[in-house]
Amino acid sequence: MSNSHYLFPADFMADPSAHVFEDKLYIYPSHDRESGKPENDDGDHFDMRDYHVFSLEEVGGKVTDHGSVLALEDIPWAGRQLWDSDVAHCDGKYYMYFSLKDQTDIFRLGVAVSNTPYGPFVPQDDPIRGSYSIDPCAFQDSDGRYYLYFGGIWGGQLQSYRNNKLYPSGLLPHFHEPALTPKVARLGKDMLQFAEEPQDLLIVDEQGEPLKQGDTERRFFEASWMHKYQDKYYFSYSTGDTHQIAYAIGESPYGPFTYQGVVLTPVVGWTTHHSIVEYNGTWYLFYHDSVPSGGKTWLRSMKMVELSYDEQGRIKTIEGQ
Ligand code: FUB
């Protein structure tokens, strides 16, 4: 089956990060729930408390729910809100990277480890040193190095940081100034800490100029994803308040990346968040929308659809609705 379809109608799951491990597709989503928290621009209504893992062997076939693999109460430094996560495989172990507010209500990135792709995942005692904001994407390059991409504005708190330092009263740049950038850091050999200070990931326009904060149709908001196609690096992300999944292409995992266009037009619901992966020679987009919940933006359902490229390597835009 190559058409867009829901993967798990029995429950609300969002932000699906998909990978091929042990010849199967594994999906690591956020687990949405009805918490009764008020809806606001800080995202208090996204009040998630655990993660499930899903797998499938045949596209369109049975999707297995491996159950709850990591819960808020098991994480020693937890405050609230388990947001987007991702998983990397290295030397026989699986590392889950996740977004979570600590007990001072600051988002950090945590790591939890498992011997299998389907968990359970055992959390480290502390967040990754020097980590902040949300939406980690773990990417293994062809040379075997691993990178973590992350960041998100508004509720994701990225605007409170400059040069990796926290300025709690942080403001977004003015609309004519360069946009806040997503971050990237190479992971250390232990996969548990950064090997370097997080770096800015520059997204530029066709003239090589950094996208501006006011360019809301194109600038980065949240939901980093990295994949490689024909030896080029494709960085894709959500534009947040304009609800697109956009992408940019670069020659290195650090960029700079040149804006190319839209992967996915707006879906039903405020957030849009995705991953892109090749399985058995076909490329797929994993994403979510809020159709099954009747438009409740905090109750999202995960989907997948085939993705294709033109002869120049440009992704063909997928319609979200
Ligand atoms: O699921 C909570 C947050 O909503 C994610 O971390 C964001 O990317 C957005 O999808």
mmCIF file of C-alpha atoms and ligand atoms in Angstrom:
data_model
loop_
_atom_site.group_PDB
_atom_site.id
_atom_site.type_symbol
_atom_site.label_atom_id
_atom_site.label_comp_id
_atom_site.label_asym_id
_atom_site.label_seq_id
_atom_site.Cartn_x
_atom_site.Cartn_y
_atom_site.Cartn_z
ATOM 1 C CA MET A 1 0.000 0.000 0.000
ATOM 2 C CA SER A 2 1.512 3.347 -0.976
ATOM 3 C CA ASN A 3 -1.392 5.710 -0.269
ATOM 4 C CA SER A 4 -1.572 7.827 2.856
ATOM 5 C CA HIS A 5 -2.995 5.795 5.716
ATOM 6 C CA TYR A 6 -3.294 5.845 9.492
ATOM 7 C CA LEU A 7 -0.996 3.466 11.324
ATOM 8 C CA PHE A 8 -2.612 2.991 14.711
ATOM 9 C CA PRO A 9 -6.265 4.069 15.003
ATOM 10 C CA ALA A 10 -6.555 2.641 18.558
ATOM 11 C CA ASP A 11 -4.696 5.534 20.239
ATOM 12 C CA PHE A 12 -3.303 9.028 19.656
ATOM 13 C CA MET A 13 0.358 9.103 18.590
ATOM 14 C CA ALA A 14 2.286 12.002 17.025
ATOM 15 C CA ASP A 15 5.765 13.097 15.812
ATOM 16 C CA PRO A 16 6.614 9.662 14.336
ATOM 17 C CA SER A 17 10.376 9.046 13.964
ATOM 18 C CA ALA A 18 10.852 6.010 11.714
ATOM 19 C CA HIS A 19 13.958 3.849 11.240
ATOM 20 C CA VAL A 20 14.803 0.483 9.746
ATOM 21 C CA PHE A 21 16.257 -1.794 12.434
ATOM 22 C CA GLU A 22 16.597 -5.586 12.124
ATOM 23 C CA ASP A 23 14.944 -5.394 8.650
ATOM 24 C CA LYS A 24 11.706 -3.951 10.076
ATOM 25 C CA LEU A 25 10.283 -0.458 10.213
ATOM 26 C CA TYR A 26 10.310 0.855 13.775
ATOM 27 C CA ILE A 27 8.336 3.961 14.722
ATOM 28 C CA TYR A 28 9.013 6.111 17.783
ATOM 29 C CA PRO A 29 6.121 8.568 18.297
ATOM 30 C CA SER A 30 4.993 10.905 21.074
ATOM 31 C CA HIS A 31 1.993 9.514 22.985
ATOM 32 C CA ASP A 32 -0.758 12.130 23.023
ATOM 33 C CA ARG A 33 -3.404 12.139 25.731
ATOM 34 C CA GLU A 34 -6.301 14.228 26.993
ATOM 35 C CA SER A 35 -4.852 15.979 30.067
ATOM 36 C CA GLY A 36 -7.366 18.812 30.384
ATOM 37 C CA LYS A 37 -4.478 21.339 30.385
ATOM 38 C CA PRO A 38 -5.325 24.705 28.783
ATOM 39 C CA GLU A 39 -4.317 25.271 25.161
ATOM 40 C CA ASN A 40 -1.665 28.017 24.847
ATOM 41 C CA ASP A 41 1.355 29.095 22.746
ATOM 42 C CA ASP A 42 3.715 27.353 25.213
ATOM 43 C CA GLY A 43 2.081 24.023 24.366
ATOM 44 C CA ASP A 44 0.936 23.189 27.912
ATOM 45 C CA HIS A 45 -1.810 21.072 26.343
ATOM 46 C CA PHE A 46 0.847 18.640 25.029
ATOM 47 C CA ASP A 47 1.242 16.963 28.422
ATOM 48 C CA MET A 48 2.505 13.509 27.530
ATOM 49 C CA ARG A 49 3.687 10.943 30.104
ATOM 50 C CA ASP A 50 5.163 7.956 28.250
ATOM 51 C CA TYR A 51 6.392 6.534 24.933
ATOM 52 C CA HIS A 52 5.290 3.479 22.977
ATOM 53 C CA VAL A 53 7.237 1.781 20.160
ATOM 54 C CA PHE A 54 5.617 0.393 17.000
ATOM 55 C CA SER A 55 6.941 -1.892 14.276
ATOM 56 C CA LEU A 56 5.812 -3.288 10.943
ATOM 57 C CA GLU A 57 7.324 -5.623 8.401
ATOM 58 C CA GLU A 58 5.016 -4.980 5.485
ATOM 59 C CA VAL A 59 3.743 -1.563 4.476
ATOM 60 C CA GLY A 60 -0.042 -1.693 4.817
ATOM 61 C CA GLY A 61 0.270 -4.805 7.024
ATOM 62 C CA LYS A 62 -0.003 -5.375 10.775
ATOM 63 C CA VAL A 63 1.405 -2.657 13.027
ATOM 64 C CA THR A 64 2.661 -4.055 16.358
ATOM 65 C CA ASP A 65 2.399 -1.924 19.498
ATOM 66 C CA HIS A 66 5.321 -2.896 21.766
ATOM 67 C CA GLY A 67 3.667 -1.104 24.672
ATOM 68 C CA SER A 68 4.973 1.568 27.026
ATOM 69 C CA VAL A 69 8.788 1.565 26.841
ATOM 70 C CA LEU A 70 9.705 4.637 28.922
ATOM 71 C CA ALA A 71 7.543 6.581 31.388
ATOM 72 C CA LEU A 72 7.878 9.968 33.058
ATOM 73 C CA GLU A 73 7.943 8.442 36.561
ATOM 74 C CA ASP A 74 11.056 6.396 35.653
ATOM 75 C CA ILE A 75 13.136 9.453 34.690
ATOM 76 C CA PRO A 76 14.968 10.832 37.766
ATOM 77 C CA TRP A 77 15.176 14.437 36.517
ATOM 78 C CA ALA A 78 11.644 14.619 35.067
ATOM 79 C CA GLY A 79 9.410 17.614 35.378
ATOM 80 C CA ARG A 80 6.674 17.371 32.751
ATOM 81 C CA GLN A 81 5.902 16.950 29.037
ATOM 82 C CA LEU A 82 7.556 14.095 27.144
ATOM 83 C CA TRP A 83 7.721 15.585 23.659
ATOM 84 C CA ASP A 84 9.278 14.306 20.455
ATOM 85 C CA SER A 85 11.914 11.516 20.572
ATOM 86 C CA ASP A 86 14.180 9.553 18.240
ATOM 87 C CA VAL A 87 16.312 6.396 18.406
ATOM 88 C CA ALA A 88 19.788 5.460 17.103
ATOM 89 C CA HIS A 89 21.435 2.034 16.919
ATOM 90 C CA CYS A 90 25.135 1.727 17.765
ATOM 91 C CA ASP A 91 27.210 -1.382 18.628
ATOM 92 C CA GLY A 92 24.220 -3.553 19.526
ATOM 93 C CA LYS A 93 22.484 -0.993 21.728
ATOM 94 C CA TYR A 94 19.590 1.351 21.037
ATOM 95 C CA TYR A 95 19.638 4.923 22.312
ATOM 96 C CA MET A 96 16.412 6.846 22.698
ATOM 97 C CA TYR A 97 16.815 10.643 22.728
ATOM 98 C CA PHE A 98 13.855 12.538 24.126
ATOM 99 C CA SER A 99 12.610 16.056 24.948
ATOM 100 C CA LEU A 100 11.445 16.670 28.527
ATOM 101 C CA LYS A 101 11.064 19.628 30.887
ATOM 102 C CA ASP A 102 13.198 19.309 34.016
ATOM 103 C CA GLN A 103 11.997 20.233 37.495
ATOM 104 C CA THR A 104 12.639 23.945 36.793
ATOM 105 C CA ASP A 105 10.401 23.759 33.692
ATOM 106 C CA ILE A 106 13.320 24.026 31.257
ATOM 107 C CA PHE A 107 13.363 21.646 28.285
ATOM 108 C CA ARG A 108 16.418 19.346 28.134
ATOM 109 C CA LEU A 109 17.292 16.339 25.999
ATOM 110 C CA GLY A 110 17.530 12.978 27.747
ATOM 111 C CA VAL A 111 18.882 9.558 26.728
ATOM 112 C CA ALA A 112 17.554 6.099 27.588
ATOM 113 C CA VAL A 113 19.202 2.822 26.551
ATOM 114 C CA SER A 114 17.904 -0.590 25.491
ATOM 115 C CA ASN A 115 19.331 -3.831 24.107
ATOM 116 C CA THR A 116 16.497 -4.041 21.571
ATOM 117 C CA PRO A 117 14.794 -1.586 19.211
ATOM 118 C CA TYR A 118 11.487 -2.205 21.011
ATOM 119 C CA GLY A 119 12.693 -1.371 24.523
ATOM 120 C CA PRO A 120 12.135 -1.044 27.386
ATOM 121 C CA PHE A 121 14.532 1.918 27.542
ATOM 122 C CA VAL A 122 16.425 2.695 30.766
ATOM 123 C CA PRO A 123 16.959 6.423 31.304
ATOM 124 C CA GLN A 124 20.227 8.047 32.364
ATOM 125 C CA ASP A 125 20.192 9.859 35.704
ATOM 126 C CA ASP A 126 20.685 13.295 34.102
ATOM 127 C CA PRO A 127 19.962 15.031 30.812
ATOM 128 C CA ILE A 128 22.683 15.369 28.154
ATOM 129 C CA ARG A 129 25.162 18.020 29.380
ATOM 130 C CA GLY A 130 24.727 21.268 27.465
ATOM 131 C CA SER A 131 21.438 20.158 25.870
ATOM 132 C CA TYR A 132 18.359 22.354 25.627
ATOM 133 C CA SER A 133 15.110 22.875 23.708
ATOM 134 C CA ILE A 134 13.238 20.021 21.984
ATOM 135 C CA ASP A 135 12.813 17.597 19.092
ATOM 136 C CA PRO A 136 16.028 15.543 18.884
ATOM 137 C CA CYS A 137 16.719 13.771 15.583
ATOM 138 C CA ALA A 138 19.518 11.164 15.679
ATOM 139 C CA PHE A 139 21.313 10.737 12.360
ATOM 140 C CA GLN A 140 24.011 8.194 11.488
ATOM 141 C CA ASP A 141 26.198 9.368 8.631
ATOM 142 C CA SER A 142 27.711 6.969 6.077
ATOM 143 C CA ASP A 143 31.125 7.321 7.808
ATOM 144 C CA GLY A 144 29.620 5.919 11.028
ATOM 145 C CA ARG A 145 29.455 9.239 12.922
ATOM 146 C CA TYR A 146 26.265 10.139 14.778
ATOM 147 C CA TYR A 147 24.741 13.602 15.058
ATOM 148 C CA LEU A 148 21.886 14.995 17.098
ATOM 149 C CA TYR A 149 19.788 17.758 15.509
ATOM 150 C CA PHE A 150 17.400 19.651 17.749
ATOM 151 C CA GLY A 151 15.555 22.881 18.594
ATOM 152 C CA GLY A 152 12.148 24.474 18.498
ATOM 153 C CA ILE A 153 10.843 28.013 19.048
ATOM 154 C CA TRP A 154 7.862 29.256 21.137
ATOM 155 C CA GLY A 155 7.006 26.376 23.561
ATOM 156 C CA GLY A 156 10.278 24.685 22.575
ATOM 157 C CA GLN A 157 12.189 27.564 24.276
ATOM 158 C CA LEU A 158 14.917 27.968 21.597
ATOM 159 C CA GLN A 159 14.433 31.759 21.654
ATOM 160 C CA SER A 160 15.800 31.747 25.227
ATOM 161 C CA TYR A 161 19.274 30.710 24.012
ATOM 162 C CA ARG A 162 22.099 32.524 22.261
ATOM 163 C CA ASN A 163 25.507 30.819 21.773
ATOM 164 C CA ASN A 164 24.215 27.849 23.803
ATOM 165 C CA LYS A 165 23.591 30.029 26.876
ATOM 166 C CA LEU A 166 20.230 30.501 28.564
ATOM 167 C CA TYR A 167 18.729 33.993 28.669
ATOM 168 C CA PRO A 168 15.384 33.305 30.373
ATOM 169 C CA SER A 169 13.786 36.499 29.059
ATOM 170 C CA GLY A 170 14.920 35.550 25.536
ATOM 171 C CA LEU A 171 13.067 37.054 22.615
ATOM 172 C CA LEU A 172 12.788 36.031 18.991
ATOM 173 C CA PRO A 173 14.885 38.107 16.549
ATOM 174 C CA HIS A 174 13.087 40.926 14.693
ATOM 175 C CA PHE A 175 11.390 39.896 11.471
ATOM 176 C CA HIS A 176 14.178 41.343 9.230
ATOM 177 C CA GLU A 177 16.981 39.643 11.220
ATOM 178 C CA PRO A 178 18.349 36.141 10.500
ATOM 179 C CA ALA A 179 16.030 33.456 11.839
ATOM 180 C CA LEU A 180 16.931 31.367 14.847
ATOM 181 C CA THR A 181 18.655 28.228 13.613
ATOM 182 C CA PRO A 182 18.218 24.586 14.528
ATOM 183 C CA LYS A 183 21.241 23.080 16.302
ATOM 184 C CA VAL A 184 23.485 20.115 15.586
ATOM 185 C CA ALA A 185 26.067 18.373 17.758
ATOM 186 C CA ARG A 186 28.095 15.266 17.010
ATOM 187 C CA LEU A 187 27.508 12.530 19.580
ATOM 188 C CA GLY A 188 30.389 11.121 21.602
ATOM 189 C CA LYS A 189 31.527 7.501 21.327
ATOM 190 C CA ASP A 190 29.385 6.551 24.344
ATOM 191 C CA MET A 191 26.294 7.984 22.545
ATOM 192 C CA LEU A 192 25.304 9.556 25.874
ATOM 193 C CA GLN A 193 26.865 13.040 25.587
ATOM 194 C CA PHE A 194 27.689 15.627 22.940
ATOM 195 C CA ALA A 195 31.238 15.396 21.552
ATOM 196 C CA GLU A 196 31.204 19.149 20.857
ATOM 197 C CA GLU A 197 29.295 22.339 21.585
ATOM 198 C CA PRO A 198 26.025 22.503 19.621
ATOM 199 C CA GLN A 199 26.473 24.442 16.376
ATOM 200 C CA ASP A 200 24.090 26.587 14.358
ATOM 201 C CA LEU A 201 22.619 24.913 11.301
ATOM 202 C CA LEU A 202 22.271 27.641 8.721
ATOM 203 C CA ILE A 203 19.374 27.578 6.230
ATOM 204 C CA VAL A 204 19.909 29.981 3.338
ATOM 205 C CA ASP A 205 17.852 31.142 0.370
ATOM 206 C CA GLU A 206 18.777 30.766 -3.321
ATOM 207 C CA GLN A 207 21.082 33.832 -2.995
ATOM 208 C CA GLY A 208 22.935 32.287 -0.059
ATOM 209 C CA GLU A 209 21.351 34.700 2.451
ATOM 210 C CA PRO A 210 20.176 33.287 5.786
ATOM 211 C CA LEU A 211 16.381 32.972 5.971
ATOM 212 C CA LYS A 212 14.902 35.803 8.041
ATOM 213 C CA GLN A 213 12.768 35.443 11.142
ATOM 214 C CA GLY A 214 9.885 37.166 9.344
ATOM 215 C CA ASP A 215 9.999 34.649 6.489
ATOM 216 C CA THR A 216 7.490 32.472 8.303
ATOM 217 C CA GLU A 217 6.629 30.372 5.230
ATOM 218 C CA ARG A 218 10.227 29.086 5.096
ATOM 219 C CA ARG A 219 12.105 29.636 8.362
ATOM 220 C CA PHE A 220 12.766 26.880 10.906
ATOM 221 C CA PHE A 221 10.301 26.418 13.756
ATOM 222 C CA GLU A 222 10.742 22.817 15.101
ATOM 223 C CA ALA A 223 10.730 19.102 14.102
ATOM 224 C CA SER A 224 14.265 18.552 12.705
ATOM 225 C CA TRP A 225 14.840 15.523 10.498
ATOM 226 C CA MET A 226 17.952 14.554 8.545
ATOM 227 C CA HIS A 227 18.277 11.988 5.780
ATOM 228 C CA LYS A 228 20.690 11.386 2.943
ATOM 229 C CA TYR A 229 19.716 10.901 -0.705
ATOM 230 C CA GLN A 230 22.201 10.457 -3.546
ATOM 231 C CA ASP A 231 25.070 11.596 -1.263
ATOM 232 C CA LYS A 232 23.378 14.882 -0.348
ATOM 233 C CA TYR A 233 22.116 15.861 3.086
ATOM 234 C CA TYR A 234 18.400 16.692 3.290
ATOM 235 C CA PHE A 235 17.384 18.663 6.370
ATOM 236 C CA SER A 236 13.594 18.872 6.789
ATOM 237 C CA TYR A 237 11.603 20.712 9.454
ATOM 238 C CA SER A 238 8.303 22.288 10.410
ATOM 239 C CA THR A 239 7.622 25.977 9.785
ATOM 240 C CA GLY A 240 5.283 25.917 12.818
ATOM 241 C CA ASP A 241 2.810 28.769 12.575
ATOM 242 C CA THR A 242 2.614 28.389 8.772
ATOM 243 C CA HIS A 243 2.229 24.611 9.149
ATOM 244 C CA GLN A 244 4.487 23.337 6.364
ATOM 245 C CA ILE A 245 7.098 20.608 6.380
ATOM 246 C CA ALA A 246 9.902 22.253 4.394
ATOM 247 C CA TYR A 247 13.343 21.019 3.371
ATOM 248 C CA ALA A 248 16.798 22.268 2.489
ATOM 249 C CA ILE A 249 19.816 20.508 0.939
ATOM 250 C CA GLY A 250 23.482 20.652 1.986
ATOM 251 C CA GLU A 251 26.840 19.030 1.287
ATOM 252 C CA SER A 252 27.740 18.202 4.894
ATOM 253 C CA PRO A 253 25.879 17.218 8.087
ATOM 254 C CA TYR A 254 26.623 20.723 9.412
ATOM 255 C CA GLY A 255 25.332 22.562 6.351
ATOM 256 C CA PRO A 256 24.855 25.268 5.234
ATOM 257 C CA PHE A 257 21.545 24.090 3.762
ATOM 258 C CA THR A 258 19.822 25.766 0.840
ATOM 259 C CA TYR A 259 16.035 25.996 1.060
ATOM 260 C CA GLN A 260 14.304 23.876 -1.626
ATOM 261 C CA GLY A 261 10.575 23.753 -1.009
ATOM 262 C CA VAL A 262 7.701 22.017 0.747
ATOM 263 C CA VAL A 263 7.567 18.305 1.550
ATOM 264 C CA LEU A 264 4.084 18.357 3.117
ATOM 265 C CA THR A 265 1.421 21.061 2.929
ATOM 266 C CA PRO A 266 -0.585 21.844 6.112
ATOM 267 C CA VAL A 267 -2.459 19.014 7.782
ATOM 268 C CA VAL A 268 -5.546 19.236 10.021
ATOM 269 C CA GLY A 269 -4.308 20.378 13.448
ATOM 270 C CA TRP A 270 -1.808 23.072 14.479
ATOM 271 C CA THR A 271 1.396 21.024 14.598
ATOM 272 C CA THR A 272 3.032 19.149 11.766
ATOM 273 C CA HIS A 273 5.944 16.785 12.346
ATOM 274 C CA HIS A 274 7.448 14.012 10.295
ATOM 275 C CA SER A 275 10.291 11.649 9.418
ATOM 276 C CA ILE A 276 11.584 10.350 6.079
ATOM 277 C CA VAL A 277 13.037 6.869 5.605
ATOM 278 C CA GLU A 278 13.770 4.349 2.851
ATOM 279 C CA TYR A 279 12.452 0.813 3.312
ATOM 280 C CA ASN A 280 12.966 -1.993 0.782
ATOM 281 C CA GLY A 281 13.866 0.514 -1.938
ATOM 282 C CA THR A 282 10.880 2.852 -1.456
ATOM 283 C CA TRP A 283 10.912 6.172 0.398
ATOM 284 C CA TYR A 284 8.219 7.031 2.935
ATOM 285 C CA LEU A 285 7.041 10.090 4.824
ATOM 286 C CA PHE A 286 5.735 9.482 8.339
ATOM 287 C CA TYR A 287 3.628 12.291 9.819
ATOM 288 C CA HIS A 288 0.507 13.000 11.856
ATOM 289 C CA ASP A 289 -2.773 14.868 11.655
ATOM 290 C CA SER A 290 -5.751 15.549 13.907
ATOM 291 C CA VAL A 291 -8.538 14.298 11.641
ATOM 292 C CA PRO A 292 -9.555 11.278 13.780
ATOM 293 C CA SER A 293 -9.892 13.448 16.920
ATOM 294 C CA GLY A 294 -12.076 15.941 15.055
ATOM 295 C CA GLY A 295 -9.328 18.571 14.882
ATOM 296 C CA LYS A 296 -8.078 18.502 18.492
ATOM 297 C CA THR A 297 -4.502 19.577 17.942
ATOM 298 C CA TRP A 298 -3.211 17.790 21.072
ATOM 299 C CA LEU A 299 -4.766 14.451 19.978
ATOM 300 C CA ARG A 300 -2.932 13.426 16.830
ATOM 301 C CA SER A 301 -2.817 10.217 14.790
ATOM 302 C CA MET A 302 0.198 8.930 12.920
ATOM 303 C CA LYS A 303 0.217 8.199 9.201
ATOM 304 C CA MET A 304 2.571 7.149 6.434
ATOM 305 C CA VAL A 305 2.657 7.759 2.676
ATOM 306 C CA GLU A 306 5.088 7.094 -0.156
ATOM 307 C CA LEU A 307 7.509 9.933 -0.965
ATOM 308 C CA SER A 308 9.295 10.443 -4.282
ATOM 309 C CA TYR A 309 11.952 12.621 -5.900
ATOM 310 C CA ASP A 310 12.214 14.120 -9.355
ATOM 311 C CA GLU A 311 15.273 13.608 -11.569
ATOM 312 C CA GLN A 312 17.057 16.571 -9.962
ATOM 313 C CA GLY A 313 16.576 15.029 -6.503
ATOM 314 C CA ARG A 314 13.788 17.440 -5.517
ATOM 315 C CA ILE A 315 11.140 15.992 -3.229
ATOM 316 C CA LYS A 316 7.670 15.983 -4.806
ATOM 317 C CA THR A 317 5.312 17.913 -2.518
ATOM 318 C CA ILE A 318 2.711 15.825 -0.688
ATOM 319 C CA GLU A 319 -0.707 17.323 0.044
ATOM 320 C CA GLY A 320 -1.554 17.178 3.765
ATOM 321 C CA GLN A 321 -5.304 17.376 3.179
HETATM 322 O O1 FUB B 1 4.457 16.638 20.433
HETATM 323 C C1 FUB B 1 4.855 17.799 21.119
HETATM 324 C C2 FUB B 1 5.456 18.792 20.193
HETATM 325 O O2 FUB B 1 4.515 19.152 19.187
HETATM 326 C C3 FUB B 1 6.641 18.309 19.414
HETATM 327 O O3 FUB B 1 7.814 18.180 20.168
HETATM 328 C C4 FUB B 1 6.648 19.345 18.357
HETATM 329 O O4 FUB B 1 7.511 19.084 17.285
HETATM 330 C C5 FUB B 1 5.203 19.378 17.953
HETATM 331 O O5 FUB B 1 4.864 18.346 17.066
#
